[in-house]
XYZ file of C-alpha atoms in Angstrom:
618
model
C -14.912 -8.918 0.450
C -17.142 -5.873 1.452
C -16.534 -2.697 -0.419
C -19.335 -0.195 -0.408
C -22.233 -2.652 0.031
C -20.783 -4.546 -2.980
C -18.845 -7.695 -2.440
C -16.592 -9.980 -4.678
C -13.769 -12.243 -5.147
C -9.991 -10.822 -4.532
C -9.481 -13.603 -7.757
C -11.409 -12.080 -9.672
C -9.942 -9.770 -12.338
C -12.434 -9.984 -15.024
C -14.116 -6.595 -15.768
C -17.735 -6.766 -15.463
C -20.551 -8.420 -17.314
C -21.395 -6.908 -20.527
C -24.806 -5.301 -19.766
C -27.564 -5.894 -22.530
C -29.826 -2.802 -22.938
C -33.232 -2.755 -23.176
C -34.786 -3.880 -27.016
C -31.640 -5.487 -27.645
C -31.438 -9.464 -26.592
C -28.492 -11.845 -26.559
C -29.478 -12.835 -30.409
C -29.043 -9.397 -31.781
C -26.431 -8.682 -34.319
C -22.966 -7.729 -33.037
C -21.593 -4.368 -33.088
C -19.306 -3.834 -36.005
C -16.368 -1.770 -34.570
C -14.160 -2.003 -38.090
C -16.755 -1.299 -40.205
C -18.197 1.703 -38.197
C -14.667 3.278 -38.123
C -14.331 2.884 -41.621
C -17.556 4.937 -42.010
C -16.721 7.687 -40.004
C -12.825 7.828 -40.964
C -12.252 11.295 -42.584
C -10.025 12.603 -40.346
C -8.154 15.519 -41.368
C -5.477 16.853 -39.651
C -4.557 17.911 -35.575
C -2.241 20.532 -34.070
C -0.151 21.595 -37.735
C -1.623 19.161 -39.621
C -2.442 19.389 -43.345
C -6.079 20.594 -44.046
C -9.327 22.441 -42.816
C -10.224 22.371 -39.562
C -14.117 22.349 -38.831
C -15.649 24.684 -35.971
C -18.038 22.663 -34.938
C -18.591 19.009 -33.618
C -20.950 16.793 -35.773
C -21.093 14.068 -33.823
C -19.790 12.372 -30.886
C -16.853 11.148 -32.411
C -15.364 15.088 -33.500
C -12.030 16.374 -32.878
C -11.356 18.335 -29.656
C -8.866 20.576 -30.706
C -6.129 21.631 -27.964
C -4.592 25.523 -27.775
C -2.669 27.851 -25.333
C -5.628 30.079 -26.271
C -9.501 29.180 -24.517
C -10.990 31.081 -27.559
C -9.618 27.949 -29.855
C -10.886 25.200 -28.034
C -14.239 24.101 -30.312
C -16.056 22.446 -27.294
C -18.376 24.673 -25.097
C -20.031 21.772 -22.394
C -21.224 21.347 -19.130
C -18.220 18.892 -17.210
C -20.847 18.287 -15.041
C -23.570 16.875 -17.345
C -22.810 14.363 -19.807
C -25.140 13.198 -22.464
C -25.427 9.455 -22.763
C -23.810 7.753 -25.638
C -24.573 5.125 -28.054
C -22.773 2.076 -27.668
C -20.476 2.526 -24.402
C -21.359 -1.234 -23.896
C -18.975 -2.496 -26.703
C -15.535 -0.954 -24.511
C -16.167 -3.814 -22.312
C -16.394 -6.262 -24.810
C -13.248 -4.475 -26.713
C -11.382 -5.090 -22.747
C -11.965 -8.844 -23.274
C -10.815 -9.785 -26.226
C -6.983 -10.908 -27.148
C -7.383 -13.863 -24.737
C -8.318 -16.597 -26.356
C -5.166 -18.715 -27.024
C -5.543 -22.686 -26.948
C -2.679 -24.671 -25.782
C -3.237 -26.506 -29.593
C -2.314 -23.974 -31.668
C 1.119 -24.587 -32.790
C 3.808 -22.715 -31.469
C 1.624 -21.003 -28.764
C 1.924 -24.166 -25.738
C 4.473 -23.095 -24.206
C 4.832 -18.917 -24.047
C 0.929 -18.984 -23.554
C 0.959 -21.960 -20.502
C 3.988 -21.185 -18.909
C 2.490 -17.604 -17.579
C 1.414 -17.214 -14.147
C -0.525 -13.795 -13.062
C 0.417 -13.192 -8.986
C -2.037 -10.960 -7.308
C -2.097 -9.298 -4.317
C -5.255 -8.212 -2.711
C -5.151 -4.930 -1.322
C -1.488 -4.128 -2.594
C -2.268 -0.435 -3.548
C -0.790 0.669 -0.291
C 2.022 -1.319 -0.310
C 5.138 0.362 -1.820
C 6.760 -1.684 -4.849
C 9.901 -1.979 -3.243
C 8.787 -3.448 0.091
C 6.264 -5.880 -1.337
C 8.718 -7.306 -4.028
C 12.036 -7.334 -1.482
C 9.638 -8.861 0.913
C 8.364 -12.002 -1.351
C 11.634 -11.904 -2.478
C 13.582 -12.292 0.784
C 11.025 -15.760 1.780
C 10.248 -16.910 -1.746
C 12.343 -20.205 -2.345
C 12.952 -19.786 -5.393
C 14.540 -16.550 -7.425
C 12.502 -15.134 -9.677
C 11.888 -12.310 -11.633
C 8.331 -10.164 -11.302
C 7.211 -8.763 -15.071
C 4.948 -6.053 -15.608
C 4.183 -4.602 -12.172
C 0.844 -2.889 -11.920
C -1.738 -1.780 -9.858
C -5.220 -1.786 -10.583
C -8.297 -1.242 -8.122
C -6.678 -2.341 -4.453
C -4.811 -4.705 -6.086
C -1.184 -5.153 -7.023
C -0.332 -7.792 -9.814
C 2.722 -8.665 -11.718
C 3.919 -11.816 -13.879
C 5.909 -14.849 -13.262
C 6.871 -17.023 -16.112
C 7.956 -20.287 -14.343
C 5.684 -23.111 -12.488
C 8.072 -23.432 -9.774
C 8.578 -19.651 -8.819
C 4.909 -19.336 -9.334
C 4.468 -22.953 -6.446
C 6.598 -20.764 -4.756
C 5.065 -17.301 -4.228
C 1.776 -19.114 -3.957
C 3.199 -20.724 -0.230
C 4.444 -17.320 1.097
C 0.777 -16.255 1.080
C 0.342 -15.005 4.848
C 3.970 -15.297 5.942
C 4.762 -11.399 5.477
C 3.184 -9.179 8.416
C 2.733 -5.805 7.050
C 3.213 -2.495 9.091
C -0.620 -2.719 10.763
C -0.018 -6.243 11.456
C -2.196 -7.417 9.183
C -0.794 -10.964 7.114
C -0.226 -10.502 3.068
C -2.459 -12.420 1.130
C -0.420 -13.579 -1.972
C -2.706 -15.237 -5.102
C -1.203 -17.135 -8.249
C -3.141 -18.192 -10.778
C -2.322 -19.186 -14.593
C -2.485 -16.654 -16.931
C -1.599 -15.325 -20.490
C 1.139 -13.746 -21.114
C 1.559 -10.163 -20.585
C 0.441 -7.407 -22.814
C 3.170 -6.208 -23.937
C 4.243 -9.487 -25.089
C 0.611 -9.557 -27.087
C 1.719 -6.307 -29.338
C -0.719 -6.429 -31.990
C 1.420 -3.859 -33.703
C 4.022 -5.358 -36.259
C 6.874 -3.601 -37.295
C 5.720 -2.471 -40.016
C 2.378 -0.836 -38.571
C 4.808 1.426 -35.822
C 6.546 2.487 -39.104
C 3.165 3.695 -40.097
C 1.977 5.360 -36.995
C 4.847 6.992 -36.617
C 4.263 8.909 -39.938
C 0.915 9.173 -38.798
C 1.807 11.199 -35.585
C 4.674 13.488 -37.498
C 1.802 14.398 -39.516
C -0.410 15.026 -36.085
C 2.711 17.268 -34.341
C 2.630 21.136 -34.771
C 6.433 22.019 -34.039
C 5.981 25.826 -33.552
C 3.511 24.563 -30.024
C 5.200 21.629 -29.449
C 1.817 19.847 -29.528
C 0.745 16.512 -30.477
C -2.971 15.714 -31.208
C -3.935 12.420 -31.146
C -7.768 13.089 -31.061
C -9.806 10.008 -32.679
C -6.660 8.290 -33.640
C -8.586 4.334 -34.440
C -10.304 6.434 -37.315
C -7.102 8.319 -38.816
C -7.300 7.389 -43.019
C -3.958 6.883 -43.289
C -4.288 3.818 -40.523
C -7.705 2.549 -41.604
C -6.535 2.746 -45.070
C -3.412 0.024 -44.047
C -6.153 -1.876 -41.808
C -4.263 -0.567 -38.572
C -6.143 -0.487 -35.575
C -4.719 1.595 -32.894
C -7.023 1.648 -29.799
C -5.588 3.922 -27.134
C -7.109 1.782 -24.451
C -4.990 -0.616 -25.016
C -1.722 -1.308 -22.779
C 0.739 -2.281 -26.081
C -0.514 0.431 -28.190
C -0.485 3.535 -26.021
C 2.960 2.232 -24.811
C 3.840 2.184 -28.768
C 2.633 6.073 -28.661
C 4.779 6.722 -25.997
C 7.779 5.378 -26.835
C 7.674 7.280 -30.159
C 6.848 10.440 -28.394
C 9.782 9.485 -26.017
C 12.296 8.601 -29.059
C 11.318 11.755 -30.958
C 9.718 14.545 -29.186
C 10.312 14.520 -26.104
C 10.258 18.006 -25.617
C 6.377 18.029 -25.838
C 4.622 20.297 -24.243
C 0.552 19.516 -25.355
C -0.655 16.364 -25.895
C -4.342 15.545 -27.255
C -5.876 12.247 -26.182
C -9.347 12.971 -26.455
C -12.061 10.854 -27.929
C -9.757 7.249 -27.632
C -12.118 5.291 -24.883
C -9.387 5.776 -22.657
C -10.964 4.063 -19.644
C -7.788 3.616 -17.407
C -4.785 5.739 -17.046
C -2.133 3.077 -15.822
C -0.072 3.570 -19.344
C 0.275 7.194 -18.681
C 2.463 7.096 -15.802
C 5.241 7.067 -17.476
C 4.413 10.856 -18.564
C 5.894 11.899 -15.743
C 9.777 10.315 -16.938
C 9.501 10.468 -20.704
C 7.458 13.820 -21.209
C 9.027 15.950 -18.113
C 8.129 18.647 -20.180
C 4.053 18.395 -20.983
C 2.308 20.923 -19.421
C -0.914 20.462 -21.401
C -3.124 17.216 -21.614
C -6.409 16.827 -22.998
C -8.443 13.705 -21.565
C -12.213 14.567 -22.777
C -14.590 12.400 -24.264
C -13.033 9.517 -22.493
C -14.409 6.935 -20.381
C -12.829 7.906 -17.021
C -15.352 6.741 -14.229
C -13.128 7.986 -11.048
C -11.335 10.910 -10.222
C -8.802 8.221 -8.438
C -7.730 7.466 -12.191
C -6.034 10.920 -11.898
C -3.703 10.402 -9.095
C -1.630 8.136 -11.751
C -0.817 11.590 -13.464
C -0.205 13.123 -10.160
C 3.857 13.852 -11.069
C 2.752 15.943 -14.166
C 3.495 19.627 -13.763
C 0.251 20.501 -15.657
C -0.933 23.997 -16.315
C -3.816 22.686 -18.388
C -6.320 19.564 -18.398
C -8.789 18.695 -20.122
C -11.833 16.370 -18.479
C -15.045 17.392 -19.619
C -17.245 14.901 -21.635
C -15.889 11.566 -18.953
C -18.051 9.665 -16.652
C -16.170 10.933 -13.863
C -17.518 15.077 -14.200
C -20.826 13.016 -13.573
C -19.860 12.768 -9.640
C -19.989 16.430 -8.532
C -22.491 18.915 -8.114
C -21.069 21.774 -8.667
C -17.836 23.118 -9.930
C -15.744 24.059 -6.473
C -16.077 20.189 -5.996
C -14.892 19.338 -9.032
C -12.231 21.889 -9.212
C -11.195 21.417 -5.592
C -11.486 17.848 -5.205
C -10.653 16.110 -8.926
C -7.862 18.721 -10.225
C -6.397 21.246 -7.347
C -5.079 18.420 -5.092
C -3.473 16.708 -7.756
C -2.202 19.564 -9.541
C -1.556 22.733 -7.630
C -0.457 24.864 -10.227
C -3.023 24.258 -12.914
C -4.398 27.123 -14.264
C -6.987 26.640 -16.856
C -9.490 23.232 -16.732
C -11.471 22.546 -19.623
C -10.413 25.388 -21.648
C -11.870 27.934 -18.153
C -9.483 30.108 -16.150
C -9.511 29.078 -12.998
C -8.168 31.349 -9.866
C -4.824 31.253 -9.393
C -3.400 29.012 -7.047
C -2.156 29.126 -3.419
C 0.800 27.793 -1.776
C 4.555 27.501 -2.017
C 6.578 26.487 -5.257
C 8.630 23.806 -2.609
C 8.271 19.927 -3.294
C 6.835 18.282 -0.486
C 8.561 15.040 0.812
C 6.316 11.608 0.895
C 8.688 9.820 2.874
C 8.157 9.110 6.749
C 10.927 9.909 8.332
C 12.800 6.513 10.004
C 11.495 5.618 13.553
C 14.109 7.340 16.281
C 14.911 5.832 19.687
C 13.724 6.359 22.573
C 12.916 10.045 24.787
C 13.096 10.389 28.279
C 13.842 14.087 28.508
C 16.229 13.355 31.374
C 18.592 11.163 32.846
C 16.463 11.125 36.184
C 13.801 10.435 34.163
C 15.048 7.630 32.081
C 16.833 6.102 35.281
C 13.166 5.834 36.813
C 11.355 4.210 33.766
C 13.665 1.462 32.893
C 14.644 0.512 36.667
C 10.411 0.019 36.819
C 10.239 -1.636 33.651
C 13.080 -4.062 34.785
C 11.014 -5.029 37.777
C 7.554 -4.766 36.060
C 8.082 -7.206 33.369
C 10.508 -9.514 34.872
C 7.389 -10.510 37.402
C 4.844 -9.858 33.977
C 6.700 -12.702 32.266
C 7.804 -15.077 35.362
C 4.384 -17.048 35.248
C 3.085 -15.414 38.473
C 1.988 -11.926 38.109
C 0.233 -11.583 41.590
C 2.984 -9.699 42.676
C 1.763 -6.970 40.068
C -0.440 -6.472 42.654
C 2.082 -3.884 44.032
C 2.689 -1.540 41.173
C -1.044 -0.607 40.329
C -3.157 2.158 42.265
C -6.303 0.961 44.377
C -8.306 2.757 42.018
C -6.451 2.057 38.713
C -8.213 0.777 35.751
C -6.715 -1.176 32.265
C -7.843 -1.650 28.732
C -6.950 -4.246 25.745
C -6.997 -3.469 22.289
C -6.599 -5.069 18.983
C -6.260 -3.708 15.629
C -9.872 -3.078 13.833
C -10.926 -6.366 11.342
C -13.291 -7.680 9.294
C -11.892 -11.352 8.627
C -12.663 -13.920 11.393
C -10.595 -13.256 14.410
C -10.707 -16.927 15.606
C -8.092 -17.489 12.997
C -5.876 -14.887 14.037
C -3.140 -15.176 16.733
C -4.732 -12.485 18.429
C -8.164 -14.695 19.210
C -7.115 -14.744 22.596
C -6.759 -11.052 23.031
C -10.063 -9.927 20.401
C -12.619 -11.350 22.751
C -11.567 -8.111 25.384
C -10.790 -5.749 23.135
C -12.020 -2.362 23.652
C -11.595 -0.756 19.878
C -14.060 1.757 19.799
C -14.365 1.320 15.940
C -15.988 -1.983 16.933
C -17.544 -1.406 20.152
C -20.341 0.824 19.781
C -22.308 0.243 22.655
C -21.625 2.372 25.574
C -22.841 -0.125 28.420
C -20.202 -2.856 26.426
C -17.286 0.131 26.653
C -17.918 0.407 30.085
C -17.844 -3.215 30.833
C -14.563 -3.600 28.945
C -12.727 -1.551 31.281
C -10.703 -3.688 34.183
C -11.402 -1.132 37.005
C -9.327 -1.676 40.360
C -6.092 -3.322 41.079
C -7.886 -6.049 41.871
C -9.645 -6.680 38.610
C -6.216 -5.428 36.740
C -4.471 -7.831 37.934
C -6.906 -10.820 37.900
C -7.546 -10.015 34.320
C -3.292 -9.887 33.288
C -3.425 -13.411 35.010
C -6.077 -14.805 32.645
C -3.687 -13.516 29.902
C -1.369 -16.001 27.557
C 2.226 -16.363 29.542
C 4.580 -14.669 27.442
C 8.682 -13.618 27.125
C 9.342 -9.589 26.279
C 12.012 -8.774 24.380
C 13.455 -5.965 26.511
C 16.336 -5.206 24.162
C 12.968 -4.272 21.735
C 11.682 -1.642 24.346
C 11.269 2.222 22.839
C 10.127 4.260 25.306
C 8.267 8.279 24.940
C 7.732 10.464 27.746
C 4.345 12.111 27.034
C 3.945 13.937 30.170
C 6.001 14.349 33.301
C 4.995 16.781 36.415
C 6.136 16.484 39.667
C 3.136 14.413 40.843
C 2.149 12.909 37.379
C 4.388 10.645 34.833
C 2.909 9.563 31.483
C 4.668 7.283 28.968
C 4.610 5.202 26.295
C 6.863 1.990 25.713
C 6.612 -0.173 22.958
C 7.989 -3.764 22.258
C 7.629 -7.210 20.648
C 7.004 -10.289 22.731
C 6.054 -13.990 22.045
C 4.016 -16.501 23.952
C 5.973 -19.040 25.603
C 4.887 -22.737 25.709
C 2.511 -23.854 28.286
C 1.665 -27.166 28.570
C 2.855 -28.133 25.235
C 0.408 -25.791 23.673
C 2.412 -22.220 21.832
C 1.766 -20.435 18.424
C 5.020 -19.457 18.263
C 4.015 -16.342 17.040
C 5.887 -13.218 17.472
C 3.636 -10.282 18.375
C 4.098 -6.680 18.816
C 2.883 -3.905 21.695
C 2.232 -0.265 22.452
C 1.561 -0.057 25.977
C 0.699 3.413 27.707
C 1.349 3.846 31.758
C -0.075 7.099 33.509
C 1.351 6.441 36.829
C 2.098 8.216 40.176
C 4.766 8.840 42.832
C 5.522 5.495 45.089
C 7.566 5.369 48.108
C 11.039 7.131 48.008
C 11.856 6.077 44.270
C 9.217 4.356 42.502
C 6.202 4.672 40.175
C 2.552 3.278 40.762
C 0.232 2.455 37.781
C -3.446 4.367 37.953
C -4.266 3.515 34.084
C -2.844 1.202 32.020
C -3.700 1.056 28.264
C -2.174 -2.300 26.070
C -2.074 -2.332 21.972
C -1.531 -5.753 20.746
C -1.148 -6.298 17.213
C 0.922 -8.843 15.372
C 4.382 -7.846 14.755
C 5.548 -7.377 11.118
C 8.214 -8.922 8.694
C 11.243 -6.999 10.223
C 9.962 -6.781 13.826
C 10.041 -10.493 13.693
C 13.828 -10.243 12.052
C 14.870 -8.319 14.335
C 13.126 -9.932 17.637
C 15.104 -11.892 20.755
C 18.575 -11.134 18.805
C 20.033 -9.923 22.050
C 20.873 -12.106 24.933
C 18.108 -11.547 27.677
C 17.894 -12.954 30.763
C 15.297 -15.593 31.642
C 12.522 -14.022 33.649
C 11.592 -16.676 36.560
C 10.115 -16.277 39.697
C 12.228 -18.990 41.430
C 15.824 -18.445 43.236
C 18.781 -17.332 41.787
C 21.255 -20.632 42.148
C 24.048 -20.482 44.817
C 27.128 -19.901 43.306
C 30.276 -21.360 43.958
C 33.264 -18.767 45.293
C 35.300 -18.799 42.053
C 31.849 -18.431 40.003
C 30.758 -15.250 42.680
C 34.452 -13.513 42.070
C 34.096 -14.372 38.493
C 30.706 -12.804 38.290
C 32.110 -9.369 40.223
C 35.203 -8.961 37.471
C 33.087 -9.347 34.867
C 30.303 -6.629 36.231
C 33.138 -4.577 36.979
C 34.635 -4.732 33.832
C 31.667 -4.841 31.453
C 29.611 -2.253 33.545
C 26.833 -4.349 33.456
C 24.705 -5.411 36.580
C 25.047 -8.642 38.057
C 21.946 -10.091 36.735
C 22.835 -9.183 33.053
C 26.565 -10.582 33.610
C 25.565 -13.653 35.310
C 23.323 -14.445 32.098
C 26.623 -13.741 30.077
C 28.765 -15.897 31.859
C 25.998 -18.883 32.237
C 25.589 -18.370 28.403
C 29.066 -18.739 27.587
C 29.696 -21.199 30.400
C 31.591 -19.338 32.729
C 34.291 -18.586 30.044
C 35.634 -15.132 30.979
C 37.805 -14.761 27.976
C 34.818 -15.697 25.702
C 32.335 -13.789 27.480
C 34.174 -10.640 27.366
C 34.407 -11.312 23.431
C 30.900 -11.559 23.008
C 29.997 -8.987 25.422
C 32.335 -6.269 22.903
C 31.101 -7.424 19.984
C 27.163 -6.907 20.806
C 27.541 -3.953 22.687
C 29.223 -2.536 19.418
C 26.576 -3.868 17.472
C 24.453 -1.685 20.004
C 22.506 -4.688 20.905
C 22.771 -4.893 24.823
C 19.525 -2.678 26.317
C 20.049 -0.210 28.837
C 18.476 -2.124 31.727
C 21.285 -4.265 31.597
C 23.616 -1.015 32.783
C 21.622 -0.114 35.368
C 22.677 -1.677 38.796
């Protein structure tokens, strides 16, 4: 896949390559992580903790110290300039490691092999709930997803059985998603996950735990966890605890969570803290933190940031991170990085910033559900369903010369499909791609042009050369967009399949937006003068919900003579019902001319409100 000139493989989750630089070759001694820490560990103290504090950094590696007060904060930099470090190469090797189990080593077979990592490419803007229900409601077999996270595009969570994993690995492209775009689903075997890796024992949480009571100033309610890996009471017990790691910041945060979980400043600086995935659950476990230090990390987006997003921050720390690197000035940092995440911060990297602007109201994310249809009037709504009766009853009898009628001599119709990059021969919508107008792919003005069906003539010759198909009127939601006394614009919108044709269908259900600008005909009817058709395929619950209603068969031939008790029959019933003759014919037929039975069915769907209005209009 393309993304910004680069491409690579959705199966690919390994980080990238680890980069030699220049004098050193593939030969040259390995970096020493233990033994550097060891060197440098003299840590001594954070917010209230025992001994001196120095001013001043004297290397890299110094404490960042975290205050209400600007004055206290020990770093003066530049967010915006960032002086290269010795070493960043080893984080990727550090990212790596912790893989490396053999299905030999006794005891590890089975919890290590029986692991299956499910990926979804492009997941990000799919919302947890609807991805899972939907695998859920076609996987066949129950399962149970572990460790949900997103990272990059992509979704992933664990499976830890073969056959659930078999499973999800055939529903790949049966799930339509909103755009009508098919849901790639990849399962591959994997090790277990993370948090069932803890490198922390028992007795090492027991440890850190004293270490961070020692780190915690009550009177501030702060917590510094500066330079943690290097603290001597750890190194001194040979505990590592590396912050950019999934089981070991979730250790921090479940003591923070168990203990303090009234804290209100939090120090993270200086841990290689590359992704901020294990944060989230800030938002739920430290409701109260309005102060986070992040400097002297290895953040390379701004995007990491939107994982903090439901953090009511008032201050942040950033400076020091890859990420400062990508604007050029401060108003783009400050407006673009911090202010659209969070609106009421008021100082950023230890600097006042101007207060901000807006109302103290929570926003809602939701989209509101999908309403029926608007006609503004009865008159109105009369007008447009009596045409759409007619229109698509000769659209889908296999003959649509007759459409000849409803367009204007001087009308004009366009096709469009949604915008992609994969091959559209293997799409359902092949048929439909080669005329599609999408101006996102069409650039060419002379091809635009040519696009365009201009006069009835043309329309109609061109809706011929379309795939036969069935409309699901009961599907029809209709918008008035404009309506004048000479001019009436709307918009209806549907689902449809394409019916068999000489033993050739897809049987795939598709979905439409179709826009009519039409004019006054005769003494009650509508002529077309521009016709504009969406086709896209329809999604998971369009497809659920599709042909549920009984609809009658469009056909172009005779209605059959009925016989005198069938023709009194069929007037009851329409009397009764209140449905038209064509709709309570199909009722009767389908129930074979029981009246009793009929009228059952006919009260049940109508109180299931699954009988259109067409089928009331006589």
């Amino acid at each position: 896949m393309a993304d910004s000139g680069h491409y690579y493989n959705e199966h690919d989750d390994r980080t990238a390559p680890f980069r030699t630089r220049k004098g050193r070759g593939p030969k040259s001694r390995p970096f020493d992580r233990s033994r550097r820490d060891r060197q440098r560990g003299n840590h001594s103290g954070g917010f209230g903790g025992p001994g001196p504090r120095s001013r001043l950094l004297e290397d890299t590696d110094g404490d960042v110290t975290m205050s209400d007060s600007s004055q206290n904060f020990c770093i003066r930099c530049n967010p915006y300039g960032r002086p290269s470090r010795k070493g960043d190469g080893r984080f990727d090797r550090e990212r790596r490691q912790g893989s490396g189990f053999r299905a030999d080593r006794p005891g590890g077979a089975r919890s290590r092999l029986s692991w299956y990592k499910v990926t979804i490419p492009h997941g990000r803007k799919y919302e947890k709930k609807w991805l899972i229900t939907a695998l859920q409601n076609i996987c066949a077999i129950q399962y149970t997803p572990v460790q949900y996270h997103v990272d990059h595009h992509r979704a992933h969570f664990f499976v830890e059985d073969s056959a659930a994993a078999n499973a999800l690995r055939r529903c790949s492209h049966k799930i339509t998603d909103s755009d009508g775009y098919k849901v790639e689903v990849h399962v591959n075997p994997s090790n277990p996950p993370s948090f069932l890796q803890s490198d922390l024992k028992p007795e090492d949480l027991e440890h850190l735990k004293q270490c961070m009571a020692k780190r915690f100033d009550g009177s501030q309610q702060a917590l510094d966890l500066n330079n943690i890996r290097t603290d001597p009471d750890l190194v001194s017990q040979n505990i590592e605890v590396i912050l950019n790691r999934k089981t070991n910041m979730e250790a921090v945060i479940k003591i923070i969570e168990e203990n303090i979980p009234e804290l209100a400043c939090l120090n993270l600086s200086n841990n290689r803290i590359h992704k901020l995935d294990d944060l989230t659950d800030l938002t739920t476990k430290v409701p109260n933190l309005k102060a986070l230090n992040l400097s002297q990390n290895e953040l390379k987006t701004d995007r990491e940031l939107d994982k903090l997003k439901g953090l009511k921050l008032v201050e942040l720390w950033l400076s020091r991170n890859p990420l400062c690197d990508l604007f050029k000035d401060q108003a783009a940092y400050i407006s673009s990085a911090v202010r659209q995440r969070f609106p009421r911060l008021l100082k950023l990297d230890g600097h006042d910033l101007p207060p901000p602007i807006g109302f103290d109201v929570e926003t809602p994310t939701a989209i509101p559900p999908c309403k029926g249809s608007c006609f503004g009037s009865d008159e109105i709504k009369s007008l447009i369903l009596r045409f759409l009766q007619q229109y698509y009853s000769i659209y889908d009898s296999g003959n649509r010369q007759p459409l000849l009628d409803a367009y204007h001599d001087g009308a004009s119709l366009s096709i469009t499909t949604p915008y992609t990059s994969q091959n559209p021969s293997r799409s359902s919508l092949g048929e439909y791609y080669k005329d599609s107008r999408n101006l996102k792919r069409i650039k060419d003005s002379t091809m635009r042009f040519r696009l365009l069906k201009h006069t009835r003539l043309n329309v109609v010759a061109f809706l011929n050369e379309l795939p036969k198909t069935q409309h699901d009127i009961a599907s029809f939601t209709v918008d008035v967009n404009t309506y004048t006394n000479t001019l009436l614009s709307f918009t209806v919108s549907g689902v449809f399949k394409e019916v068999v044709v000489d033993g050739k269908s897809r049987e795939s259900t598709m979905a439409f937006s179709r826009v009519f600008i039409t004019v006054p005909a005769g003494n009650s009817g509508l002529c077309i003068v521009n016709d504009q058709l969406f086709i896209r395929m329809a999604t998971t619950e369009e497809i659920r919900r599709a042909f549920v209603a009984p609809a009658p068969t469009p056909s172009s031939s005779p209605v059959p003579t009925l016989t005198a008790p069938q023709q009194e029959m069929l007037t009851a019933f329409s009397l009764k019902s209140g449905m038209n003759l064509e709709w309570s014919q199909k009722c009767l037929q389908d129930n074979e001319w029981d009246f009793n039975r009929a009228a059952q069915i006919f009260t049940q769907l109508k109180a299931e409100g699954k009988i259109p209005d067409v089928a009331f209009i006589k």
